[in-house]
Coordinates of C-alpha atoms and ligand atoms in Angstrom, one line a residue:
M1 CA 11.2 -20.1 39.6
S2 CA 13.3 -21.8 37.0
E3 CA 16.2 -20.0 35.3
T4 CA 15.5 -18.9 31.7
P5 CA 17.4 -21.2 29.4
V6 CA 19.8 -19.6 27.0
R7 CA 18.8 -20.6 23.4
T8 CA 21.4 -20.6 20.8
T9 CA 19.7 -19.4 17.6
A10 CA 20.8 -20.0 14.0
T11 CA 18.0 -17.7 13.0
P12 CA 16.6 -16.9 9.5
S13 CA 18.8 -14.5 7.4
T14 CA 18.2 -10.8 7.9
E15 CA 19.9 -9.9 4.6
V16 CA 18.3 -6.8 3.1
T17 CA 17.5 -6.9 -0.6
D18 CA 15.6 -4.5 -2.9
R19 CA 12.4 -6.1 -2.0
T20 CA 12.8 -6.2 1.8
V21 CA 10.2 -4.2 3.6
L22 CA 10.8 -5.2 7.2
T23 CA 13.6 -6.7 9.2
V24 CA 13.2 -7.9 12.8
E25 CA 16.6 -8.7 14.4
H26 CA 16.8 -10.5 17.8
V27 CA 13.9 -8.5 19.1
S28 CA 13.0 -9.2 22.8
K29 CA 10.4 -7.4 24.9
D30 CA 10.3 -7.9 28.7
F31 CA 7.6 -6.4 31.0
P32 CA 8.4 -5.9 34.7
I33 CA 5.9 -7.5 37.2
R34 CA 5.2 -5.0 39.9
G35 CA 3.3 -5.5 43.2
G36 CA 3.3 -5.0 46.9
L37 CA 3.4 -2.0 49.0
W38 CA 5.9 0.1 47.1
S39 CA 5.1 -1.4 43.7
R40 CA 8.5 -3.1 43.7
G41 CA 9.6 -5.3 40.9
R42 CA 8.6 -8.9 41.4
G43 CA 10.0 -10.4 38.3
T44 CA 10.0 -10.2 34.5
V45 CA 7.6 -11.5 31.8
H46 CA 9.5 -12.3 28.7
A47 CA 6.8 -11.6 26.3
V48 CA 8.8 -11.7 23.1
D49 CA 12.2 -13.5 23.2
D50 CA 14.9 -13.1 20.6
V51 CA 12.6 -13.0 17.4
T52 CA 14.3 -12.7 14.0
F53 CA 12.7 -12.6 10.5
T54 CA 12.3 -10.5 7.3
L55 CA 9.4 -9.6 5.1
D56 CA 9.4 -8.7 1.5
K57 CA 7.3 -6.4 -0.7
G58 CA 4.0 -8.1 -1.6
E59 CA 4.4 -10.9 1.0
T60 CA 2.3 -12.0 3.9
L61 CA 3.9 -13.5 7.0
G62 CA 1.3 -15.2 9.3
V63 CA 2.3 -15.1 13.0
V64 CA 0.3 -17.8 15.0
G65 CA 0.2 -19.0 18.4
E66 CA -2.1 -19.4 21.4
S67 CA -3.2 -16.5 23.6
G68 CA 0.0 -15.4 25.6
S69 CA 2.4 -16.5 22.9
G70 CA 3.6 -12.9 22.5
K71 CA 2.4 -12.4 19.0
T72 CA 0.5 -9.2 19.6
T73 CA 3.3 -7.8 21.7
L74 CA 5.6 -8.5 18.8
G75 CA 3.3 -6.6 16.3
R76 CA 3.2 -3.7 18.8
V77 CA 7.0 -3.6 19.0
I78 CA 7.2 -3.5 15.2
V79 CA 5.0 -0.4 14.9
R80 CA 6.7 0.9 18.0
A81 CA 3.6 1.0 20.2
H82 CA 6.0 -0.7 22.6
E83 CA 9.7 -0.1 23.0
P84 CA 11.7 -3.2 22.6
T85 CA 13.9 -4.3 25.4
S86 CA 16.6 -5.4 22.9
G87 CA 17.0 -5.9 19.2
K88 CA 16.3 -3.9 16.0
V89 CA 13.4 -3.3 13.7
Q90 CA 13.9 -1.7 10.3
I91 CA 11.0 -0.7 7.9
R92 CA 11.4 0.7 4.4
D93 CA 10.0 4.2 4.3
H94 CA 8.4 6.1 1.3
N95 CA 11.8 7.3 0.1
G96 CA 13.0 3.6 -0.2
R97 CA 15.3 3.9 2.9
M98 CA 15.4 1.3 5.5
V99 CA 14.6 3.2 8.7
D100 CA 15.6 1.8 12.2
V101 CA 12.3 2.5 13.9
T102 CA 13.7 1.2 17.2
A103 CA 16.3 4.0 17.3
A104 CA 14.4 6.7 15.4
G105 CA 13.8 10.1 17.1
A106 CA 10.3 11.7 17.2
S107 CA 10.6 13.5 13.9
E108 CA 12.1 10.6 11.9
L109 CA 9.6 8.3 13.4
K110 CA 6.7 10.6 12.5
D111 CA 8.0 10.6 8.9
A112 CA 8.4 6.8 8.8
R113 CA 4.9 6.3 10.2
R114 CA 3.5 7.0 6.7
S115 CA 5.0 3.7 5.7
F116 CA 3.5 1.4 8.2
H117 CA 0.2 1.0 10.1
M118 CA -1.6 -1.5 12.3
I119 CA -5.2 -2.8 11.9
F120 CA -6.8 -3.9 15.2
Q121 CA -9.1 -6.9 16.0
D122 CA -12.2 -5.0 17.1
P123 CA -13.7 -2.9 14.5
Y124 CA -16.2 -1.6 17.2
S125 CA -13.7 -0.1 19.6
S126 CA -10.9 0.7 17.3
L127 CA -12.8 3.6 15.6
N128 CA -13.6 6.8 17.5
P129 CA -17.4 7.0 17.6
R130 CA -17.4 10.7 17.7
M131 CA -15.5 11.1 14.5
T132 CA -17.0 10.9 11.0
V133 CA -15.6 8.5 8.4
E134 CA -14.0 11.5 6.6
E135 CA -12.2 12.5 9.9
I136 CA -11.2 8.9 10.7
V137 CA -9.7 8.1 7.3
G138 CA -8.4 11.8 7.0
E139 CA -6.6 11.9 10.2
P140 CA -3.4 10.2 9.2
L141 CA -3.4 12.3 6.0
V142 CA -3.6 15.5 8.1
N143 CA -1.0 14.4 10.7
N144 CA 1.5 12.7 8.5
L145 CA 1.2 14.5 5.1
G146 CA -0.4 17.8 6.2
L147 CA -3.2 17.6 3.6
K148 CA -6.3 19.8 3.9
G149 CA -9.3 21.1 2.1
A150 CA -10.2 19.7 -1.3
E151 CA -7.0 17.7 -1.7
L152 CA -7.6 16.0 1.6
R153 CA -11.2 15.1 0.7
K154 CA -10.2 13.8 -2.8
R155 CA -7.6 11.4 -1.1
V156 CA -10.1 10.2 1.5
V157 CA -12.7 9.4 -1.2
E158 CA -10.1 7.6 -3.3
T159 CA -9.0 5.6 -0.3
L160 CA -12.6 4.7 0.7
E161 CA -13.2 3.5 -2.9
L162 CA -10.3 1.1 -2.5
V163 CA -12.2 -0.8 0.2
G164 CA -15.6 -0.7 -1.5
L165 CA -17.0 2.4 0.3
G166 CA -17.4 5.9 -1.2
A167 CA -18.1 9.6 -1.0
Q168 CA -21.8 8.9 0.3
H169 CA -20.2 7.5 3.5
L170 CA -18.0 10.5 4.4
S171 CA -20.4 12.2 6.9
R172 CA -21.5 9.2 8.7
Y173 CA -20.4 7.9 12.1
P174 CA -19.1 4.4 12.9
N175 CA -22.2 3.3 14.7
A176 CA -24.1 3.6 11.3
F177 CA -22.0 0.6 9.9
S178 CA -22.0 -3.2 10.4
G179 CA -18.9 -5.0 11.7
G180 CA -17.5 -5.8 8.2
Q181 CA -18.1 -2.2 7.1
R182 CA -16.3 -0.8 10.2
Q183 CA -13.3 -3.0 9.4
R184 CA -13.3 -1.6 6.0
I185 CA -13.2 1.9 7.4
G186 CA -10.2 0.7 9.6
I187 CA -8.5 -0.7 6.5
A188 CA -9.1 2.5 4.7
R189 CA -7.6 4.4 7.5
S190 CA -4.5 2.2 7.4
L191 CA -4.2 2.7 3.6
A192 CA -4.7 6.4 3.7
C193 CA -0.9 7.3 3.5
R194 CA -0.2 4.5 1.1
P195 CA 2.0 2.4 3.5
S196 CA 4.2 -0.5 2.4
L197 CA 3.6 -2.5 5.6
I198 CA 0.4 -3.3 7.4
V199 CA 0.4 -5.2 10.7
C200 CA -3.1 -6.9 11.1
D201 CA -3.7 -8.0 14.6
E202 CA -6.5 -10.5 14.7
A203 CA -8.1 -8.3 12.0
V204 CA -10.9 -10.6 11.0
S205 CA -11.4 -12.6 14.4
A206 CA -14.3 -10.6 15.6
L207 CA -16.3 -11.0 12.4
D208 CA -18.8 -13.6 11.2
V209 CA -17.3 -16.3 9.0
S210 CA -19.0 -15.0 5.7
I211 CA -17.8 -11.4 6.5
Q212 CA -14.2 -12.7 7.4
A213 CA -14.1 -14.3 3.9
Q214 CA -15.0 -10.9 2.3
I215 CA -12.4 -9.0 4.3
L216 CA -9.7 -11.6 3.6
N217 CA -10.4 -11.4 -0.1
L218 CA -10.3 -7.6 0.1
L219 CA -6.9 -7.7 1.8
K220 CA -5.6 -10.1 -0.9
D221 CA -6.9 -7.8 -3.7
L222 CA -5.3 -4.8 -2.1
Q223 CA -2.0 -6.7 -1.8
R224 CA -2.1 -7.6 -5.4
D225 CA -3.0 -4.0 -6.5
L226 CA -0.8 -2.0 -4.2
D227 CA 2.1 -4.5 -3.6
L228 CA 1.4 -4.4 0.2
S229 CA 3.2 -6.4 2.8
Y230 CA 1.2 -7.9 5.7
L231 CA 2.3 -9.3 9.1
F232 CA -0.9 -11.2 9.9
I233 CA -1.2 -12.0 13.6
T234 CA -3.9 -14.5 14.3
H235 CA -4.8 -17.7 16.3
D236 CA -6.7 -19.0 13.3
L237 CA -4.7 -21.3 11.1
A238 CA -7.4 -21.5 8.3
V239 CA -6.8 -17.7 7.9
V240 CA -3.0 -18.2 7.7
E241 CA -3.4 -20.9 5.1
H242 CA -5.6 -18.8 3.0
L243 CA -3.4 -15.6 3.1
A244 CA 0.1 -16.2 4.3
H245 CA 3.1 -17.0 2.0
R246 CA 5.2 -17.8 5.1
T247 CA 4.3 -18.5 8.6
A248 CA 6.0 -18.1 12.1
V249 CA 4.6 -20.2 15.0
M250 CA 5.2 -18.6 18.4
Y251 CA 5.2 -20.3 21.8
V252 CA 6.0 -18.3 25.0
G253 CA 7.6 -15.5 23.2
Q254 CA 9.8 -17.5 20.9
V255 CA 9.4 -18.4 17.3
V256 CA 9.5 -22.2 17.4
E257 CA 9.0 -22.9 13.6
T258 CA 9.0 -20.7 10.5
G259 CA 9.0 -21.4 6.8
R260 CA 6.7 -21.4 3.7
T261 CA 3.1 -22.0 4.7
E262 CA 2.6 -24.8 2.4
D263 CA 5.8 -26.6 3.7
M264 CA 4.6 -26.2 7.3
F265 CA 1.1 -27.2 6.6
G266 CA 2.4 -30.2 4.6
R267 CA 5.0 -31.4 7.0
P268 CA 5.4 -29.4 10.2
R269 CA 8.7 -29.8 12.0
H270 CA 7.7 -28.8 15.4
P271 CA 5.3 -30.9 17.7
Y272 CA 3.5 -27.5 18.8
T273 CA 2.8 -26.7 15.1
E274 CA 1.5 -30.3 14.6
A275 CA -0.8 -29.9 17.6
L276 CA -2.1 -26.5 16.4
L277 CA -2.6 -27.9 12.9
S278 CA -4.4 -31.0 14.3
A279 CA -7.0 -28.7 15.8
A280 CA -7.5 -26.6 12.6
P281 CA -11.1 -27.0 11.1
V282 CA -11.1 -29.5 8.1
P283 CA -14.0 -31.5 6.7
E284 CA -14.3 -34.6 8.8
E285 CA -14.2 -36.9 5.8
H286 CA -10.8 -35.6 4.9
R287 CA -9.4 -35.8 8.5
T288 CA -6.9 -38.7 8.8
R289 CA -5.4 -37.9 12.2
P290 CA -7.2 -37.2 15.4
T291 CA -6.9 -33.8 17.1
I292 CA -3.9 -33.7 19.4
V293 CA -5.0 -32.5 22.8
L294 CA -2.0 -30.9 24.6
K295 CA -1.9 -31.5 28.3
G296 CA -1.4 -28.5 30.8
E297 CA -1.4 -24.9 30.0
V298 CA 0.8 -22.5 28.1
A299 CA 4.0 -22.0 30.1
N300 CA 4.3 -18.9 32.2
P301 CA 6.5 -16.4 30.4
A302 CA 7.6 -15.1 33.7
A303 CA 8.9 -18.5 34.8
P304 CA 9.3 -20.7 31.8
P305 CA 10.3 -24.4 32.1
S306 CA 13.9 -25.4 31.7
G307 CA 15.2 -26.6 28.3
C308 CA 12.6 -26.6 25.7
Y309 CA 9.8 -24.4 26.8
F310 CA 7.3 -26.9 25.3
H311 CA 8.7 -30.0 27.0
P312 CA 6.0 -30.3 29.8
R313 CA 3.3 -30.5 27.1
C314 CA 5.1 -32.2 24.3
P315 CA 4.0 -35.8 23.4
Y316 CA 7.5 -36.6 22.1
A317 CA 9.6 -35.1 24.9
Q318 CA 12.8 -37.0 25.9
D319 CA 15.2 -36.4 28.8
V320 CA 17.3 -34.0 26.8
C321 CA 14.3 -31.7 26.2
S322 CA 14.1 -30.6 29.9
R323 CA 17.9 -30.0 30.0
E324 CA 18.8 -28.2 26.8
A325 CA 17.0 -25.4 24.8
P326 CA 16.8 -26.4 21.2
A327 CA 18.2 -23.9 18.7
L328 CA 16.0 -22.5 16.0
R329 CA 17.8 -24.1 13.0
E330 CA 17.3 -24.7 9.3
V331 CA 15.8 -28.2 8.9
A332 CA 15.0 -27.8 5.2
P333 CA 15.6 -24.9 2.7
G334 CA 13.9 -21.9 4.2
H335 CA 12.3 -23.9 7.0
F336 CA 13.4 -23.4 10.5
A337 CA 12.3 -25.3 13.7
A338 CA 13.5 -25.3 17.3
C339 CA 13.2 -29.0 18.3
H340 CA 15.9 -31.5 19.1
F341 CA 14.1 -34.0 16.9
A342 CA 12.9 -31.8 14.0
D343 CA 15.0 -34.1 11.6
V344 CA 13.6 -37.3 12.6
L345 CA 10.0 -36.8 13.8
Q346 CA 7.6 -37.7 11.0
L347 CA 5.0 -35.0 11.9
A348 CA 2.0 -34.3 9.7
G349 CA -1.0 -32.0 9.2
P350 CA -4.5 -33.3 9.9
T351 CA -5.1 -34.7 6.4
A352 CA -1.8 -36.3 5.9
P353 CA -1.4 -40.1 5.9
P354 CA 0.0 -41.7 9.1
P355 CA 3.9 -41.7 9.2
S356 CA 5.9 -44.8 8.4
P357 CA 8.2 -46.2 10.0
P358 CA 6.6 -45.7 13.4
E359 CA 7.7 -42.4 15.0
A360 CA 8.5 -44.1 18.4
A361 CA 11.4 -45.9 16.9
L362 CA 12.8 -42.9 15.2
I363 CA 12.5 -40.8 18.5
E364 CA 14.4 -43.6 20.3
Q365 CA 17.3 -43.5 17.8
A366 CA 17.4 -39.7 18.0
S367 CA 17.3 -39.7 21.7
S368 CA 20.4 -42.0 21.9
A369 CA 22.2 -39.7 19.3
A370 CA 21.2 -36.6 21.2
A371 CA 22.6 -38.1 24.4
V372 CA 26.0 -38.4 22.7
A373 CA 25.9 -35.0 20.7
P374 CA 22.9 -32.7 21.4
V375 CA 21.4 -31.4 18.2
D376 CA 21.9 -27.7 19.1
D377 CA 25.6 -28.2 19.4
D378 CA 25.8 -27.8 15.6
A379 CA 24.1 -24.5 15.7
A380 CA 26.2 -23.3 18.6
A381 CA 29.3 -24.2 16.6
Q382 CA 28.1 -22.2 13.6
E383 CA 27.6 -19.0 15.7
Ligands
SF4_1 FE1 9.2 -31.7 22.1 FE2 11.8 -32.1 22.8 FE3 11.1 -31.1 20.4 FE4 10.7 -29.6 22.6 S1 12.7 -30.3 21.8 S2 9.4 -29.9 20.9 S3 10.0 -31.2 24.1 S4 10.6 -33.2 21.1

């Protein structure tokens, strides 16, 4: 097993302003691997590895990556469905206070839960089939706000109306609804306590494309009307482009690139992002670059490669990449990437014109420079 490389991070700022809704600071989550006769520990999976970002009121951050990138675990740590191994998550509560949900005790956490909610991928299994719509949407109002009787019903109906349903649906069970309607019920449940933050985990992936568009438009309308913040976890770059103001790309538990979505789609700075974008669905007549087929599989988070975790699959890898882990550093205003060659690679989205001058020459120059002074030394010096 290779040693886990230490990555020096010059991560995005976690400064809290009046509009900050969520801060995630150096969050990691490890899972022990158990096996054998006495279920002894056999290693550790680093599912989330030193992730830092913030999210503002009314903003959407898309979190993308292949299966196994750690994005779902990150979402679950944020809503404290998993305890983090290290790091801190703060969420603004209904009183306007930033609450450290990673350290909150049971009663503080229960109170803070009014302010955030998670929507899951599968609208079929995420709703209890034995509960009516009134019970499903009303449950958080009973548990978190203690509502009952006419007041409870009034709030449930108001919430259903926000998602295009109404009082006529109160007594029905989930199996009476289509996939899109079930996801509307799930969204209504998440909105019941009027949270400031919703974590959407592949919230439209199980739906047909036409229904996906309706749900995405609904989420956009709700964001505009209620000033909601979304952390939108997905493998689908088209969804991110449609919805997210900023995007974070994860690879083997780490954020390898983050910035404004239009900047990243216009000029990605990490080869993994470029490969993901090259596979995004665009009309063939607009495609100027072929899909980049990455060799090999996603690295094993229990035994990641040395240096840059992406180096065994990276078409631009140089010697330094297997030796030194690149820092996540700012390569343009508000745009961070963890690649030794982020400043010189002329990467592009699937519809951008081919780069000039040729990338190979630039990489060669960068490689000689890195041999003298590795790029992440700058970031290390700043820390
Ligand atoms: Fe590729 Fe090297 Fe950049 Fe990693 S550091 S993404 S291996 S070029």
